[in-house]
Amino acid sequence: MNSRKHVFTTVALALLVALAGCSAFVGTPTDDGDDDSPEGKEIKADAVNQMQSVHAYNYSMVTVVEFSDNELRTESSGTVNISAQRMAATNVVTAVRTNSTQTRSFSEAYIFGEQQCLFIDDEWSQSDVDRSPWRANATLGAQQEILNNSETTLRNGTLNGQDVYVIEVRPNQEAIQQLVGNDTGNVDFGEVTYRQYIDKDSKNLLQSTMNATYVVNGRAANLSVKMSFSDYNTTHEIELPRAAGGKNRPCAGMNGTAGSNRVVALA
């Protein structure tokens, strides 16, 4: 897994994690433009309460980076147990296409607390996490301030036949850089659009999408990310495979790692 993939996956997740965690808190005008409408306030309050009550869920994610005739596409799925501070991406497929070649690679990732176990290039390895998913709520105030200064709208819509509320956020350049910090390196973002799709009945977040244009080292590129969420609060046990966490295996030290604090979902 090359460094460029790490950079853009980190950027995508940083934006999705931060925005998903607080976009429902900010002023989101309804279709008639009334920021303080009773309906808008009720929708935001219900969505926030649902997010705060989540302790487990499953997800799927597709990230695509395109520049010139090249494409980097990563598809993954997994499960998150927030109460135990454990998450697993058990099916990660990365496809790289250039104007002359195509390659595919397969990997897995587990995070227990602040430790991660990665299966890359046919090898398991354990290391500290670069960005803790369990600390997303720690900067909620800063994220809320960022989004209050962004263009945000709320409208009615549908997703796979379901009636949903669509929250759309268009953060400005300053907000983006503050949000992702130094993870982007020599990257200048252009237009960024982020959307949340919230089920009208359950108020659960069903899907998050992001589309962005940017310039890296003088080259224009496009980034798109889609994350879907399901099985809220259906707890699945997350354990390391024997090849990774068995006796004398590379990640054996993670077997006793688990979180003890209740935290807010990363999405």
PDB file of C-alpha atoms in Angstrom:
ATOM      1  CA  MET A   1       0.000   0.000   0.000  1.00  0.00           C
ATOM      2  CA  ASN A   2       1.809   3.097  -1.212  1.00  0.00           C
ATOM      3  CA  SER A   3       2.076   6.433   0.566  1.00  0.00           C
ATOM      4  CA  ARG A   4      -0.194   8.223  -1.915  1.00  0.00           C
ATOM      5  CA  LYS A   5      -3.051   5.834  -1.098  1.00  0.00           C
ATOM      6  CA  HIS A   6      -2.494   6.478   2.607  1.00  0.00           C
ATOM      7  CA  VAL A   7      -2.682  10.242   2.026  1.00  0.00           C
ATOM      8  CA  PHE A   8      -5.956  10.265   0.123  1.00  0.00           C
ATOM      9  CA  THR A   9      -7.633   7.590   2.231  1.00  0.00           C
ATOM     10  CA  THR A  10      -6.748   9.642   5.313  1.00  0.00           C
ATOM     11  CA  VAL A  11      -8.097  12.817   3.732  1.00  0.00           C
ATOM     12  CA  ALA A  12     -11.349  11.151   2.725  1.00  0.00           C
ATOM     13  CA  LEU A  13     -11.885   9.573   6.126  1.00  0.00           C
ATOM     14  CA  ALA A  14     -10.956  12.779   7.957  1.00  0.00           C
ATOM     15  CA  LEU A  15     -13.589  14.734   6.069  1.00  0.00           C
ATOM     16  CA  LEU A  16     -16.269  12.059   6.388  1.00  0.00           C
ATOM     17  CA  VAL A  17     -15.620  11.368  10.056  1.00  0.00           C
ATOM     18  CA  ALA A  18     -15.568  15.002  11.060  1.00  0.00           C
ATOM     19  CA  LEU A  19     -18.493  16.177   8.981  1.00  0.00           C
ATOM     20  CA  ALA A  20     -20.699  13.187   9.729  1.00  0.00           C
ATOM     21  CA  GLY A  21     -20.171  13.703  13.429  1.00  0.00           C
ATOM     22  CA  CYS A  22     -21.464  17.256  13.533  1.00  0.00           C
ATOM     23  CA  SER A  23     -23.184  18.444  10.375  1.00  0.00           C
ATOM     24  CA  ALA A  24     -26.544  17.849  12.029  1.00  0.00           C
ATOM     25  CA  PHE A  25     -25.570  20.316  14.774  1.00  0.00           C
ATOM     26  CA  VAL A  26     -25.083  23.321  12.499  1.00  0.00           C
ATOM     27  CA  GLY A  27     -27.610  25.707  10.991  1.00  0.00           C
ATOM     28  CA  THR A  28     -29.173  23.771   8.120  1.00  0.00           C
ATOM     29  CA  PRO A  29     -31.844  25.698   6.214  1.00  0.00           C
ATOM     30  CA  THR A  30     -34.946  23.834   5.081  1.00  0.00           C
ATOM     31  CA  ASP A  31     -36.286  24.071   1.536  1.00  0.00           C
ATOM     32  CA  ASP A  32     -37.952  27.400   2.302  1.00  0.00           C
ATOM     33  CA  GLY A  33     -34.702  28.880   3.633  1.00  0.00           C
ATOM     34  CA  ASP A  34     -35.870  29.281   7.227  1.00  0.00           C
ATOM     35  CA  ASP A  35     -32.876  28.321   9.404  1.00  0.00           C
ATOM     36  CA  ASP A  36     -34.902  28.395  12.608  1.00  0.00           C
ATOM     37  CA  SER A  37     -37.979  26.504  11.471  1.00  0.00           C
ATOM     38  CA  PRO A  38     -39.417  24.085  14.072  1.00  0.00           C
ATOM     39  CA  GLU A  39     -39.213  21.245  11.546  1.00  0.00           C
ATOM     40  CA  GLY A  40     -35.527  21.895  10.872  1.00  0.00           C
ATOM     41  CA  LYS A  41     -34.682  22.036  14.571  1.00  0.00           C
ATOM     42  CA  GLU A  42     -36.550  18.799  15.246  1.00  0.00           C
ATOM     43  CA  ILE A  43     -34.794  16.977  12.378  1.00  0.00           C
ATOM     44  CA  LYS A  44     -31.382  18.084  13.607  1.00  0.00           C
ATOM     45  CA  ALA A  45     -32.116  17.133  17.217  1.00  0.00           C
ATOM     46  CA  ASP A  46     -33.417  13.675  16.253  1.00  0.00           C
ATOM     47  CA  ALA A  47     -30.404  12.968  14.012  1.00  0.00           C
ATOM     48  CA  VAL A  48     -27.971  14.030  16.719  1.00  0.00           C
ATOM     49  CA  ASN A  49     -29.680  11.844  19.334  1.00  0.00           C
ATOM     50  CA  GLN A  50     -29.508   8.829  17.030  1.00  0.00           C
ATOM     51  CA  MET A  51     -25.805   9.342  16.315  1.00  0.00           C
ATOM     52  CA  GLN A  52     -25.040   9.640  20.012  1.00  0.00           C
ATOM     53  CA  SER A  53     -26.915   6.420  20.811  1.00  0.00           C
ATOM     54  CA  VAL A  54     -25.021   4.262  18.293  1.00  0.00           C
ATOM     55  CA  HIS A  55     -22.645   1.672  19.759  1.00  0.00           C
ATOM     56  CA  ALA A  56     -22.110  -0.614  16.749  1.00  0.00           C
ATOM     57  CA  TYR A  57     -22.731  -0.763  13.008  1.00  0.00           C
ATOM     58  CA  ASN A  58     -21.570  -2.257   9.718  1.00  0.00           C
ATOM     59  CA  TYR A  59     -20.309  -0.229   6.797  1.00  0.00           C
ATOM     60  CA  SER A  60     -19.165  -0.387   3.198  1.00  0.00           C
ATOM     61  CA  MET A  61     -16.936   2.199   1.509  1.00  0.00           C
ATOM     62  CA  VAL A  62     -15.746   3.025  -1.998  1.00  0.00           C
ATOM     63  CA  THR A  63     -12.968   5.566  -2.561  1.00  0.00           C
ATOM     64  CA  VAL A  64     -11.894   6.616  -6.062  1.00  0.00           C
ATOM     65  CA  VAL A  65      -8.982   8.903  -6.957  1.00  0.00           C
ATOM     66  CA  GLU A  66      -8.660   9.909 -10.623  1.00  0.00           C
ATOM     67  CA  PHE A  67      -5.921  11.919 -12.313  1.00  0.00           C
ATOM     68  CA  SER A  68      -5.188  12.028 -16.055  1.00  0.00           C
ATOM     69  CA  ASP A  69      -5.680   8.452 -17.309  1.00  0.00           C
ATOM     70  CA  ASN A  70      -4.989   6.931 -13.900  1.00  0.00           C
ATOM     71  CA  GLU A  71      -7.412   5.646 -11.288  1.00  0.00           C
ATOM     72  CA  LEU A  72      -6.965   4.345  -7.758  1.00  0.00           C
ATOM     73  CA  ARG A  73     -10.096   2.584  -6.506  1.00  0.00           C
ATOM     74  CA  THR A  74     -10.485   1.039  -3.056  1.00  0.00           C
ATOM     75  CA  GLU A  75     -13.538  -0.927  -1.925  1.00  0.00           C
ATOM     76  CA  SER A  76     -13.893  -2.112   1.644  1.00  0.00           C
ATOM     77  CA  SER A  77     -16.465  -3.350   4.113  1.00  0.00           C
ATOM     78  CA  GLY A  78     -16.415  -4.143   7.787  1.00  0.00           C
ATOM     79  CA  THR A  79     -17.886  -3.665  11.231  1.00  0.00           C
ATOM     80  CA  VAL A  80     -17.388  -1.240  14.103  1.00  0.00           C
ATOM     81  CA  ASN A  81     -17.971  -1.887  17.808  1.00  0.00           C
ATOM     82  CA  ILE A  82     -17.700   1.530  19.440  1.00  0.00           C
ATOM     83  CA  SER A  83     -18.285   0.330  22.999  1.00  0.00           C
ATOM     84  CA  ALA A  84     -15.353  -2.083  22.747  1.00  0.00           C
ATOM     85  CA  GLN A  85     -13.290   0.317  20.617  1.00  0.00           C
ATOM     86  CA  ARG A  86     -12.801  -2.333  17.957  1.00  0.00           C
ATOM     87  CA  MET A  87     -13.244  -2.151  14.215  1.00  0.00           C
ATOM     88  CA  ALA A  88     -12.440  -4.418  11.292  1.00  0.00           C
ATOM     89  CA  ALA A  89     -12.103  -3.914   7.556  1.00  0.00           C
ATOM     90  CA  THR A  90     -12.050  -7.525   6.440  1.00  0.00           C
ATOM     91  CA  ASN A  91     -12.446  -7.140   2.713  1.00  0.00           C
ATOM     92  CA  VAL A  92     -10.296  -4.380   1.218  1.00  0.00           C
ATOM     93  CA  VAL A  93      -9.690  -4.477  -2.534  1.00  0.00           C
ATOM     94  CA  THR A  94      -7.451  -1.878  -4.171  1.00  0.00           C
ATOM     95  CA  ALA A  95      -7.358  -1.546  -7.953  1.00  0.00           C
ATOM     96  CA  VAL A  96      -4.858   0.676  -9.760  1.00  0.00           C
ATOM     97  CA  ARG A  97      -5.380   1.520 -13.423  1.00  0.00           C
ATOM     98  CA  THR A  98      -2.952   3.463 -15.613  1.00  0.00           C
ATOM     99  CA  ASN A  99      -2.950   4.021 -19.374  1.00  0.00           C
ATOM    100  CA  SER A 100      -0.965   0.794 -19.790  1.00  0.00           C
ATOM    101  CA  THR A 101      -1.456  -1.435 -16.720  1.00  0.00           C
ATOM    102  CA  GLN A 102      -4.052  -2.693 -14.249  1.00  0.00           C
ATOM    103  CA  THR A 103      -3.292  -4.222 -10.856  1.00  0.00           C
ATOM    104  CA  ARG A 104      -5.363  -5.432  -7.894  1.00  0.00           C
ATOM    105  CA  SER A 105      -4.331  -6.085  -4.305  1.00  0.00           C
ATOM    106  CA  PHE A 106      -6.129  -7.412  -1.231  1.00  0.00           C
ATOM    107  CA  SER A 107      -5.673  -6.363   2.393  1.00  0.00           C
ATOM    108  CA  GLU A 108      -7.300  -6.431   5.840  1.00  0.00           C
ATOM    109  CA  ALA A 109      -7.216  -4.070   8.784  1.00  0.00           C
ATOM    110  CA  TYR A 110      -8.187  -4.333  12.448  1.00  0.00           C
ATOM    111  CA  ILE A 111      -8.127  -1.557  15.043  1.00  0.00           C
ATOM    112  CA  PHE A 112      -8.281  -2.371  18.754  1.00  0.00           C
ATOM    113  CA  GLY A 113      -8.042   0.764  20.871  1.00  0.00           C
ATOM    114  CA  GLU A 114      -4.998   2.669  19.613  1.00  0.00           C
ATOM    115  CA  GLN A 115      -3.353  -0.327  17.928  1.00  0.00           C
ATOM    116  CA  GLN A 116      -3.854  -1.582  14.380  1.00  0.00           C
ATOM    117  CA  CYS A 117      -3.114  -4.916  12.735  1.00  0.00           C
ATOM    118  CA  LEU A 118      -2.674  -4.734   8.962  1.00  0.00           C
ATOM    119  CA  PHE A 119      -2.418  -7.446   6.322  1.00  0.00           C
ATOM    120  CA  ILE A 120      -0.512  -5.897   3.403  1.00  0.00           C
ATOM    121  CA  ASP A 121       1.691  -7.570   0.780  1.00  0.00           C
ATOM    122  CA  ASP A 122       0.901 -10.985   2.290  1.00  0.00           C
ATOM    123  CA  GLU A 123       2.260 -10.000   5.709  1.00  0.00           C
ATOM    124  CA  TRP A 124       0.643  -9.135   9.048  1.00  0.00           C
ATOM    125  CA  SER A 125       2.061  -6.277  11.110  1.00  0.00           C
ATOM    126  CA  GLN A 126       1.081  -4.383  14.258  1.00  0.00           C
ATOM    127  CA  SER A 127       1.547  -0.642  14.824  1.00  0.00           C
ATOM    128  CA  ASP A 128       0.015   2.451  16.430  1.00  0.00           C
ATOM    129  CA  VAL A 129      -2.930   4.020  14.596  1.00  0.00           C
ATOM    130  CA  ASP A 130      -2.120   7.207  12.685  1.00  0.00           C
ATOM    131  CA  ARG A 131      -5.489   8.844  13.470  1.00  0.00           C
ATOM    132  CA  SER A 132      -7.610   7.450  16.268  1.00  0.00           C
ATOM    133  CA  PRO A 133     -11.242   6.913  15.204  1.00  0.00           C
ATOM    134  CA  TRP A 134     -12.310   6.918  18.857  1.00  0.00           C
ATOM    135  CA  ARG A 135     -11.317  10.546  19.361  1.00  0.00           C
ATOM    136  CA  ALA A 136     -13.529  12.024  16.632  1.00  0.00           C
ATOM    137  CA  ASN A 137     -15.792  13.651  19.195  1.00  0.00           C
ATOM    138  CA  ALA A 138     -12.894  15.394  20.943  1.00  0.00           C
ATOM    139  CA  THR A 139     -12.800  18.177  18.344  1.00  0.00           C
ATOM    140  CA  LEU A 140     -16.552  18.493  17.870  1.00  0.00           C
ATOM    141  CA  GLY A 141     -16.579  22.138  18.908  1.00  0.00           C
ATOM    142  CA  ALA A 142     -13.930  23.069  16.352  1.00  0.00           C
ATOM    143  CA  GLN A 143     -15.702  21.105  13.637  1.00  0.00           C
ATOM    144  CA  GLN A 144     -19.005  22.794  14.455  1.00  0.00           C
ATOM    145  CA  GLU A 145     -17.382  26.207  14.118  1.00  0.00           C
ATOM    146  CA  ILE A 146     -15.931  25.189  10.742  1.00  0.00           C
ATOM    147  CA  LEU A 147     -19.269  24.021   9.428  1.00  0.00           C
ATOM    148  CA  ASN A 148     -21.099  27.074  10.733  1.00  0.00           C
ATOM    149  CA  ASN A 149     -18.929  29.036   8.306  1.00  0.00           C
ATOM    150  CA  SER A 150     -19.699  26.691   5.399  1.00  0.00           C
ATOM    151  CA  GLU A 151     -22.617  26.645   3.005  1.00  0.00           C
ATOM    152  CA  THR A 152     -25.070  24.071   4.384  1.00  0.00           C
ATOM    153  CA  THR A 153     -28.547  23.081   3.185  1.00  0.00           C
ATOM    154  CA  LEU A 154     -31.178  20.516   4.127  1.00  0.00           C
ATOM    155  CA  ARG A 155     -33.744  19.099   1.700  1.00  0.00           C
ATOM    156  CA  ASN A 156     -36.029  16.116   1.175  1.00  0.00           C
ATOM    157  CA  GLY A 157     -34.882  13.237  -1.031  1.00  0.00           C
ATOM    158  CA  THR A 158     -34.848   9.485  -1.619  1.00  0.00           C
ATOM    159  CA  LEU A 159     -32.130   6.841  -1.335  1.00  0.00           C
ATOM    160  CA  ASN A 160     -32.733   3.342  -2.695  1.00  0.00           C
ATOM    161  CA  GLY A 161     -36.475   3.969  -2.516  1.00  0.00           C
ATOM    162  CA  GLN A 162     -36.395   5.284   1.060  1.00  0.00           C
ATOM    163  CA  ASP A 163     -37.511   8.773   2.030  1.00  0.00           C
ATOM    164  CA  VAL A 164     -34.545  10.664   3.480  1.00  0.00           C
ATOM    165  CA  TYR A 165     -33.349  14.057   4.581  1.00  0.00           C
ATOM    166  CA  VAL A 166     -30.294  15.186   2.616  1.00  0.00           C
ATOM    167  CA  ILE A 167     -27.816  17.425   4.416  1.00  0.00           C
ATOM    168  CA  GLU A 168     -25.353  19.026   1.993  1.00  0.00           C
ATOM    169  CA  VAL A 169     -22.213  20.847   3.103  1.00  0.00           C
ATOM    170  CA  ARG A 170     -19.881  22.896   0.906  1.00  0.00           C
ATOM    171  CA  PRO A 171     -16.919  23.849   3.117  1.00  0.00           C
ATOM    172  CA  ASN A 172     -14.654  26.648   1.924  1.00  0.00           C
ATOM    173  CA  GLN A 173     -10.910  26.254   1.370  1.00  0.00           C
ATOM    174  CA  GLU A 174      -9.944  27.521   4.832  1.00  0.00           C
ATOM    175  CA  ALA A 175     -12.401  25.149   6.496  1.00  0.00           C
ATOM    176  CA  ILE A 176     -11.041  22.153   4.573  1.00  0.00           C
ATOM    177  CA  GLN A 177      -7.425  22.841   5.469  1.00  0.00           C
ATOM    178  CA  GLN A 178      -8.308  23.323   9.129  1.00  0.00           C
ATOM    179  CA  LEU A 179     -10.322  20.117   9.118  1.00  0.00           C
ATOM    180  CA  VAL A 180      -7.683  17.809   7.630  1.00  0.00           C
ATOM    181  CA  GLY A 181      -4.676  19.523   9.186  1.00  0.00           C
ATOM    182  CA  ASN A 182      -1.299  18.511   7.789  1.00  0.00           C
ATOM    183  CA  ASP A 183      -2.427  15.129   6.411  1.00  0.00           C
ATOM    184  CA  THR A 184      -2.790  16.417   2.860  1.00  0.00           C
ATOM    185  CA  GLY A 185       0.811  17.503   2.290  1.00  0.00           C
ATOM    186  CA  ASN A 186       1.225  19.517  -0.927  1.00  0.00           C
ATOM    187  CA  VAL A 187      -2.477  19.433  -1.855  1.00  0.00           C
ATOM    188  CA  ASP A 188      -4.707  22.378  -2.753  1.00  0.00           C
ATOM    189  CA  PHE A 189      -8.431  21.609  -2.662  1.00  0.00           C
ATOM    190  CA  GLY A 190     -10.916  23.185  -5.023  1.00  0.00           C
ATOM    191  CA  GLU A 191     -14.632  22.462  -4.735  1.00  0.00           C
ATOM    192  CA  VAL A 192     -15.722  19.969  -2.074  1.00  0.00           C
ATOM    193  CA  THR A 193     -19.289  18.722  -1.657  1.00  0.00           C
ATOM    194  CA  TYR A 194     -20.341  16.473   1.205  1.00  0.00           C
ATOM    195  CA  ARG A 195     -23.785  14.902   1.642  1.00  0.00           C
ATOM    196  CA  GLN A 196     -25.482  12.962   4.428  1.00  0.00           C
ATOM    197  CA  TYR A 197     -28.579  10.855   3.814  1.00  0.00           C
ATOM    198  CA  ILE A 198     -30.674  10.414   6.970  1.00  0.00           C
ATOM    199  CA  ASP A 199     -33.648   8.054   7.105  1.00  0.00           C
ATOM    200  CA  LYS A 200     -36.828  10.015   7.822  1.00  0.00           C
ATOM    201  CA  ASP A 201     -38.361   7.351  10.049  1.00  0.00           C
ATOM    202  CA  SER A 202     -35.423   6.060  12.104  1.00  0.00           C
ATOM    203  CA  LYS A 203     -33.236   9.210  11.801  1.00  0.00           C
ATOM    204  CA  ASN A 204     -30.274   6.862  11.195  1.00  0.00           C
ATOM    205  CA  LEU A 205     -27.461   7.954   8.896  1.00  0.00           C
ATOM    206  CA  LEU A 206     -27.736   5.667   5.862  1.00  0.00           C
ATOM    207  CA  GLN A 207     -25.038   7.022   3.600  1.00  0.00           C
ATOM    208  CA  SER A 208     -22.341   9.694   3.357  1.00  0.00           C
ATOM    209  CA  THR A 209     -20.788  10.853   0.105  1.00  0.00           C
ATOM    210  CA  MET A 210     -18.037  13.285  -0.786  1.00  0.00           C
ATOM    211  CA  ASN A 211     -16.774  14.647  -4.092  1.00  0.00           C
ATOM    212  CA  ALA A 212     -13.748  16.897  -4.348  1.00  0.00           C
ATOM    213  CA  THR A 213     -11.387  18.411  -6.885  1.00  0.00           C
ATOM    214  CA  TYR A 214      -7.805  19.255  -5.962  1.00  0.00           C
ATOM    215  CA  VAL A 215      -4.299  19.856  -7.284  1.00  0.00           C
ATOM    216  CA  VAL A 216      -1.365  17.812  -5.957  1.00  0.00           C
ATOM    217  CA  ASN A 217       2.157  18.672  -7.072  1.00  0.00           C
ATOM    218  CA  GLY A 218       0.723  20.629  -9.982  1.00  0.00           C
ATOM    219  CA  ARG A 219      -1.561  17.807 -11.185  1.00  0.00           C
ATOM    220  CA  ALA A 220      -5.359  18.083 -11.149  1.00  0.00           C
ATOM    221  CA  ALA A 221      -7.303  15.170  -9.663  1.00  0.00           C
ATOM    222  CA  ASN A 222     -10.766  14.148  -8.492  1.00  0.00           C
ATOM    223  CA  LEU A 223     -11.718  12.316  -5.322  1.00  0.00           C
ATOM    224  CA  SER A 224     -15.029  10.600  -4.612  1.00  0.00           C
ATOM    225  CA  VAL A 225     -16.025   8.674  -1.506  1.00  0.00           C
ATOM    226  CA  LYS A 226     -19.215   6.806  -0.622  1.00  0.00           C
ATOM    227  CA  MET A 227     -19.869   5.177   2.738  1.00  0.00           C
ATOM    228  CA  SER A 228     -23.017   3.192   3.535  1.00  0.00           C
ATOM    229  CA  PHE A 229     -24.088   2.188   7.049  1.00  0.00           C
ATOM    230  CA  SER A 230     -26.301  -0.652   8.292  1.00  0.00           C
ATOM    231  CA  ASP A 231     -27.056  -2.974  11.228  1.00  0.00           C
ATOM    232  CA  TYR A 232     -26.998  -0.194  13.798  1.00  0.00           C
ATOM    233  CA  ASN A 233     -26.506  -1.435  17.377  1.00  0.00           C
ATOM    234  CA  THR A 234     -26.302  -5.053  16.261  1.00  0.00           C
ATOM    235  CA  THR A 235     -23.099  -6.041  18.018  1.00  0.00           C
ATOM    236  CA  HIS A 236     -20.714  -8.330  16.152  1.00  0.00           C
ATOM    237  CA  GLU A 237     -17.729  -9.858  17.881  1.00  0.00           C
ATOM    238  CA  ILE A 238     -14.494  -8.612  16.327  1.00  0.00           C
ATOM    239  CA  GLU A 239     -11.516 -10.912  16.786  1.00  0.00           C
ATOM    240  CA  LEU A 240      -8.186 -11.202  15.007  1.00  0.00           C
ATOM    241  CA  PRO A 241      -7.696 -14.113  12.601  1.00  0.00           C
ATOM    242  CA  ARG A 242      -5.514 -16.859  14.031  1.00  0.00           C
ATOM    243  CA  ALA A 243      -2.827 -16.080  11.436  1.00  0.00           C
ATOM    244  CA  ALA A 244      -2.541 -12.584  12.896  1.00  0.00           C
ATOM    245  CA  GLY A 245      -3.383 -12.930  16.590  1.00  0.00           C
ATOM    246  CA  GLY A 246      -2.518 -16.542  17.426  1.00  0.00           C
ATOM    247  CA  LYS A 247       0.319 -17.515  19.731  1.00  0.00           C
ATOM    248  CA  ASN A 248       3.620 -15.971  18.604  1.00  0.00           C
ATOM    249  CA  ARG A 249       1.857 -14.262  15.684  1.00  0.00           C
ATOM    250  CA  PRO A 250       2.638 -10.641  14.663  1.00  0.00           C
ATOM    251  CA  CYS A 251      -0.450  -9.059  16.276  1.00  0.00           C
ATOM    252  CA  ALA A 252      -0.810 -11.326  19.314  1.00  0.00           C
ATOM    253  CA  GLY A 253      -0.228  -8.369  21.631  1.00  0.00           C
ATOM    254  CA  MET A 254      -3.543  -6.817  20.574  1.00  0.00           C
ATOM    255  CA  ASN A 255      -5.726  -9.634  21.893  1.00  0.00           C
ATOM    256  CA  GLY A 256      -6.142  -8.019  25.298  1.00  0.00           C
ATOM    257  CA  THR A 257      -6.785  -4.536  23.903  1.00  0.00           C
ATOM    258  CA  ALA A 258     -10.288  -3.117  24.290  1.00  0.00           C
ATOM    259  CA  GLY A 259     -11.810   0.240  25.108  1.00  0.00           C
ATOM    260  CA  SER A 260     -13.714   0.935  28.291  1.00  0.00           C
ATOM    261  CA  ASN A 261     -15.297   4.307  27.500  1.00  0.00           C
ATOM    262  CA  ARG A 262     -18.566   4.959  25.683  1.00  0.00           C
ATOM    263  CA  VAL A 263     -17.871   7.200  22.696  1.00  0.00           C
ATOM    264  CA  VAL A 264     -19.726   8.736  19.778  1.00  0.00           C
ATOM    265  CA  ALA A 265     -19.732   6.965  16.425  1.00  0.00           C
ATOM    266  CA  LEU A 266     -17.143   8.023  13.870  1.00  0.00           C
ATOM    267  CA  ALA A 267     -19.865   8.474  11.316  1.00  0.00           C
TER     268      ALA A 267
END
